CSV table of C-alpha atoms in Angstrom, one decimal:
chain,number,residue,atom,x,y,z
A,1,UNK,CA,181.3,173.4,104.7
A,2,UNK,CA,183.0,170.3,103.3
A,3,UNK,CA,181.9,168.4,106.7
A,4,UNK,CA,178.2,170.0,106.4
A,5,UNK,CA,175.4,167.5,105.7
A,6,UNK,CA,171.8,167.1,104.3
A,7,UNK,CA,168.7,165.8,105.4
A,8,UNK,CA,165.9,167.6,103.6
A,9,UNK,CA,165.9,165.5,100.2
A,10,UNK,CA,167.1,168.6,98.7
A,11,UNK,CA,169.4,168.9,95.7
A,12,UNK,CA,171.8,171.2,97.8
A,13,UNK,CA,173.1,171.8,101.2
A,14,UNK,CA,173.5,175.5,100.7
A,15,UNK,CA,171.6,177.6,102.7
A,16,UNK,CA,168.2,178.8,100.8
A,17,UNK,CA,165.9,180.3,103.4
A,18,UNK,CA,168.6,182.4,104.7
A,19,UNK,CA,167.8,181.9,108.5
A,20,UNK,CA,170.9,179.2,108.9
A,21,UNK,CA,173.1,182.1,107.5
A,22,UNK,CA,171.9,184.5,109.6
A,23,UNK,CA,172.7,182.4,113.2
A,24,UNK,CA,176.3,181.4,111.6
A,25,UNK,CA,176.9,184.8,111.1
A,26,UNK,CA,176.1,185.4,114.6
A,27,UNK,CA,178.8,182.9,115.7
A,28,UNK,CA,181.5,183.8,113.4
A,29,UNK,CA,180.7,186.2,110.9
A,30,UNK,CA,183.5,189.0,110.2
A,31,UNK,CA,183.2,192.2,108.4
A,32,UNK,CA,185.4,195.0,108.0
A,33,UNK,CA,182.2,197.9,108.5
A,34,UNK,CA,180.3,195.9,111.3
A,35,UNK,CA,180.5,194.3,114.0
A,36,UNK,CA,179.6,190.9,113.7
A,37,UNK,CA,180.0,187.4,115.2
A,38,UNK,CA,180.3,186.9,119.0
A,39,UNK,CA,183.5,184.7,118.6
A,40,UNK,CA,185.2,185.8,115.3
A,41,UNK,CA,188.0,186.2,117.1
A,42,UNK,CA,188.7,182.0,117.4
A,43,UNK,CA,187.6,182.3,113.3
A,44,UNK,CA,190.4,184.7,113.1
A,45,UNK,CA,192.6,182.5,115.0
A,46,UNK,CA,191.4,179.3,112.7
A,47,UNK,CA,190.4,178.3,116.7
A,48,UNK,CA,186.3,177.3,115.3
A,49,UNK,CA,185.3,175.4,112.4
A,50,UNK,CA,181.1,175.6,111.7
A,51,UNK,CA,179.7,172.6,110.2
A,52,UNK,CA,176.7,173.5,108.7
A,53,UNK,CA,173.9,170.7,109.3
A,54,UNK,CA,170.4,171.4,106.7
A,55,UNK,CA,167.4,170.0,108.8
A,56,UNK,CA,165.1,172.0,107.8
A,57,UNK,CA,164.2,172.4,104.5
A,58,UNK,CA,164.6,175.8,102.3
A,59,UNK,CA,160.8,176.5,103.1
A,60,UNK,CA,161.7,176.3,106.7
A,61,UNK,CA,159.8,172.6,107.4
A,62,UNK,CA,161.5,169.5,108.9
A,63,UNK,CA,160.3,166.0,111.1
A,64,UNK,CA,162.1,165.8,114.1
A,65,UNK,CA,163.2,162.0,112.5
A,66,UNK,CA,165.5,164.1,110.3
A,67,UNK,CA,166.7,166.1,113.4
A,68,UNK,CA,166.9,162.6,115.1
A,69,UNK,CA,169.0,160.7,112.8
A,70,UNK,CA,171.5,163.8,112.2
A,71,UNK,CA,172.2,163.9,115.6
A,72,UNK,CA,172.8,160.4,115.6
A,73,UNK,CA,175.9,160.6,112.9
A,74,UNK,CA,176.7,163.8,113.9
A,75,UNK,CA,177.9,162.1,117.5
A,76,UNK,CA,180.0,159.8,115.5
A,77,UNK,CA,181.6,162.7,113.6
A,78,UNK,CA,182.6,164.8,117.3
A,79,UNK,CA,183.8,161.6,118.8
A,80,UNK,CA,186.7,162.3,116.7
A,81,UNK,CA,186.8,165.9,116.9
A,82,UNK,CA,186.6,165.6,120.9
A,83,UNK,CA,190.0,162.8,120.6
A,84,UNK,CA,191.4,165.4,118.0
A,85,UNK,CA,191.2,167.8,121.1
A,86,UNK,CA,188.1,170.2,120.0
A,87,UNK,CA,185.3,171.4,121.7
A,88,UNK,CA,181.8,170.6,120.3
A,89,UNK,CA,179.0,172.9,120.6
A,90,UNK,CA,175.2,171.8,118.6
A,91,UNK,CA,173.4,175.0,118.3
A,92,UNK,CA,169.6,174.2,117.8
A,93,UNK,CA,168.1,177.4,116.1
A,94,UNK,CA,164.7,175.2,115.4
A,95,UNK,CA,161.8,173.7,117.5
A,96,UNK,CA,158.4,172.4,117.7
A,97,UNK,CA,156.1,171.8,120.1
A,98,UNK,CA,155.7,168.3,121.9
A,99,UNK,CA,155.5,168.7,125.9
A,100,UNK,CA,157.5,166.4,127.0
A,101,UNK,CA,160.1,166.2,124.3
A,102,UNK,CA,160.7,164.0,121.4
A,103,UNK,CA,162.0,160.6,122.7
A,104,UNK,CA,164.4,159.5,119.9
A,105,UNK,CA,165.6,163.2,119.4
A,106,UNK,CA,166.3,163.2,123.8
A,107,UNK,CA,168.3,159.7,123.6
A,108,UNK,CA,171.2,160.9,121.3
A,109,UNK,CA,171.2,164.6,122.9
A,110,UNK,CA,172.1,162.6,126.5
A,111,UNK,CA,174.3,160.9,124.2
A,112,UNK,CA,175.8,163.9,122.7
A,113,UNK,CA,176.0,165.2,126.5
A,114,UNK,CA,177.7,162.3,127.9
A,115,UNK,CA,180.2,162.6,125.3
A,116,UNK,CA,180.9,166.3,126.7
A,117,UNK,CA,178.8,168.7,123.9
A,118,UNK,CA,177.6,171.6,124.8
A,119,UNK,CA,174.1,172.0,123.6
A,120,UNK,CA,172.2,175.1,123.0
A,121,UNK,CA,168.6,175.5,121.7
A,122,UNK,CA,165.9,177.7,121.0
A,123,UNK,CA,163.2,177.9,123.6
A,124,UNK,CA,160.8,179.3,121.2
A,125,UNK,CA,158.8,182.0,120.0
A,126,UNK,CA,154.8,181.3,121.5
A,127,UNK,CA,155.9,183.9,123.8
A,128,UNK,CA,153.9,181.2,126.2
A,129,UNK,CA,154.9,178.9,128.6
A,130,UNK,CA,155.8,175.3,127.0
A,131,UNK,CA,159.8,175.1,126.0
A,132,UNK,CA,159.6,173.5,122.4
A,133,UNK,CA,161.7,170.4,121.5
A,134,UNK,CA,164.3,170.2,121.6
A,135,UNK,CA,164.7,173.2,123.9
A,136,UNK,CA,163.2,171.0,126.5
A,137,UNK,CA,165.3,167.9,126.6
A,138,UNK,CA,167.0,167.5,129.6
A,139,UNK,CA,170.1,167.5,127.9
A,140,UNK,CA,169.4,170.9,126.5
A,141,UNK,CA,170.3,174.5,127.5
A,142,UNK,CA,167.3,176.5,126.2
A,143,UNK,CA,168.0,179.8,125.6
A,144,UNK,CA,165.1,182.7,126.2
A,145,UNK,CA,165.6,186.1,123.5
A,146,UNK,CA,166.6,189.7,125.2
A,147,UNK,CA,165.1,192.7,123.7
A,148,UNK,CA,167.4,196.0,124.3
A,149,UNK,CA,166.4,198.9,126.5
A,150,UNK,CA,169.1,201.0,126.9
A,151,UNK,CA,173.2,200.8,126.9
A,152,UNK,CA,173.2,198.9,130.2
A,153,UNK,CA,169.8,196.9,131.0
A,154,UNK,CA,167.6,194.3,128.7
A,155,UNK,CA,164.3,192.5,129.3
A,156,UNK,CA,162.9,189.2,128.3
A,157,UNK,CA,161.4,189.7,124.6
A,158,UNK,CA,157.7,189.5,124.7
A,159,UNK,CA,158.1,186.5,122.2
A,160,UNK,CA,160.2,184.5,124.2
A,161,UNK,CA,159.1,180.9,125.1
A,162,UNK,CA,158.9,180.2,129.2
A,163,UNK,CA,159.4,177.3,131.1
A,164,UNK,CA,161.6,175.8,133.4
A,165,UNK,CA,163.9,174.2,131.0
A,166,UNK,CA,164.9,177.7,130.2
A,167,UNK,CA,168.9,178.4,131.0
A,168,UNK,CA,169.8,181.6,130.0
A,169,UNK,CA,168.7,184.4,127.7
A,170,UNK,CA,170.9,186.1,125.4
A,171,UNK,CA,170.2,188.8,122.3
A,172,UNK,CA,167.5,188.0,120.3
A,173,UNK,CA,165.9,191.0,119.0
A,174,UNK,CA,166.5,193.3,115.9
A,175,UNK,CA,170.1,191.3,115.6
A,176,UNK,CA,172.0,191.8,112.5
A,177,UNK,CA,173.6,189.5,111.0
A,178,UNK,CA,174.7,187.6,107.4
A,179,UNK,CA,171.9,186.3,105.0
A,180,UNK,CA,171.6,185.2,101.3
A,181,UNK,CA,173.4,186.4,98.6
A,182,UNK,CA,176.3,188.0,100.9
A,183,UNK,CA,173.7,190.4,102.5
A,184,UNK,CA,173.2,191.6,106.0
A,185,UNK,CA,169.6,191.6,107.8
A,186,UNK,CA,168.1,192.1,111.2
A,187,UNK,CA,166.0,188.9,112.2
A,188,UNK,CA,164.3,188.7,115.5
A,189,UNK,CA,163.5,185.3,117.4
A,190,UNK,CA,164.7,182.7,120.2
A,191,UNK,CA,167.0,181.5,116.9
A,192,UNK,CA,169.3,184.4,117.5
A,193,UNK,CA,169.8,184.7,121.1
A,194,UNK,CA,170.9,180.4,120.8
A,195,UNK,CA,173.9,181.0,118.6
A,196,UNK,CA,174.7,183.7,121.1
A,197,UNK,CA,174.6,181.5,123.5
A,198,UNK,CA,176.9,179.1,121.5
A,199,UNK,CA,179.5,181.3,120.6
A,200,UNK,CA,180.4,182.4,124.1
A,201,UNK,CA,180.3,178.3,125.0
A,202,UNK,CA,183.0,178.1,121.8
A,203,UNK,CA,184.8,180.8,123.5
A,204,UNK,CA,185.2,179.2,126.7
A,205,UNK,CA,185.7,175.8,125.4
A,206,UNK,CA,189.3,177.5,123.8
A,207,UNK,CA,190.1,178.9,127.1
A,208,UNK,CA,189.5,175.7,128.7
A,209,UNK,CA,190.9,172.8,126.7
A,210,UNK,CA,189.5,169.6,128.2
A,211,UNK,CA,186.7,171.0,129.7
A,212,UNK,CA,183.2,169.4,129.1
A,213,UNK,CA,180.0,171.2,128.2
A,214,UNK,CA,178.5,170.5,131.4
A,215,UNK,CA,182.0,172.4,132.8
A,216,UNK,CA,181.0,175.3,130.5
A,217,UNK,CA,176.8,175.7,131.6
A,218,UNK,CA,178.5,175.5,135.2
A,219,UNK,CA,180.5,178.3,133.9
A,220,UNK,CA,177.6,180.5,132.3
A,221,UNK,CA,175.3,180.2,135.3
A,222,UNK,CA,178.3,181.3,137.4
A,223,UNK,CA,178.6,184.4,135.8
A,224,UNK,CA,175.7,185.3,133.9
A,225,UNK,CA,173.7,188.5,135.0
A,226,UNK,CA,170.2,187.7,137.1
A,227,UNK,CA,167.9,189.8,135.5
A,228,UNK,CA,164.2,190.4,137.4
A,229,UNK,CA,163.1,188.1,138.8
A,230,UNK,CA,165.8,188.0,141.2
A,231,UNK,CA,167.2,184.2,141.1
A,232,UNK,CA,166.2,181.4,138.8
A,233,UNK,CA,162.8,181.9,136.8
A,234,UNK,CA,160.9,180.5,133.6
A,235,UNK,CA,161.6,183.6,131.6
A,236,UNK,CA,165.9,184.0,131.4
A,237,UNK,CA,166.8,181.2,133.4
């Protein structure tokens, strides 16, 4: 938290809506009665740090100028975690819709690419085709939500954004996780299946010091599961 920063206006940095807490928890919560947190395991290890980064406001409203210029100092601040040897993932649990991207908000995601972050974001929840931003910058992986069926098989959630920017599909439906107040809730939405997404790219950036986050999509498209469809498509990637 001490690294976290503010660009709402607001008073306080602290979470108050409840749906930043919710895809943390889904990164690296830990509870003793539940399982939670795909890579708790590197939390346990003191192997992840997540620097919490308010956008959005506690109403759940933003400008994509806000997103803009926290990306911009945000790059500064992994330039030194990348020399300090870390991997950097930005997990983008927000969107809105502009076609063909928000240009300032695509510049310093190519720059956060170049630099070798991993960037994950929500494709949205129109259940439409038309990838919000900044799901659909070409430095983005969007990430498409998976509804359960059974033990073994999942489908695209009927929610879930389309488009060809998508690049995978992870959980996003009826997922438990932290909230406010230290409670535990089920949310649904393209938000949860991104931090997914981010926590196995955290994983494999510990089993792969040096790698790059380019290195790491290689890696998920390698072994990911093709659901229907067979091969690449607009819904999962």
């Amino acid at each position: 938290k001490e690294k976290g920063r503010i660009y709402t206006a607001e008073a306080s940095k602290i979470d108050g809506n409840g749906h930043g807490t919710h895809c943390a928890g889904i990164i690296g919560g830990i509870d003793a009665s539940v399982p939670l947190g795909i890579a708790r395991g590197l939390v346990e290890k003191g192997l992840l740090k997540i620097v919490p980064i308010k956008v959005l406001t506690n109403q759940g409203s933003g400008s994509f100028t806000w997103v803009a210029n926290a990306i911009k100092d945000v790059n500064l601040e992994a330039t030194t975690l990348i020399q300090q040897g870390w991997g950097v993932v930005y997990s983008f649990s927000l969107g809105g819709t502009a076609p063909n991207g928000i240009p300032e908000v695509n510049a310093v995601l190519k720059q956060a690419q170049d630099m070798g972050i991993f960037i994950a974001a929500a494709s949205g929840n129109t259940g439409s085709d038309g990838v919000n931003a900044p799901g659909n910058a070409p430095s983005a992986r969007a990430v498409a939500a998976l509804e359960r069926l059974n033990e073994t098989n999942a489908r695209r959630s009927s929610y879930s954004t389309m488009g060809p920017e998508v690049f995978c599909a992870a959980p996003g439906s009826n997922v438990l996780s932290t909230y406010l107040n230290g409670t535990l809730r089920e949310l649904s939405g393209t938000s949860m299946a991104t931090p997914h997404v981010a926590g196995v790219a955290a994983i494999l950036f510990a089993c792969n010091p040096g790698a790059n986050g380019d290195q790491v999509a290689a890696h998920i498209s390698k072994y990911s599961i093709d659901l229907p469809p067979t091969g690449r498509d607009k819904e999962t990637g």
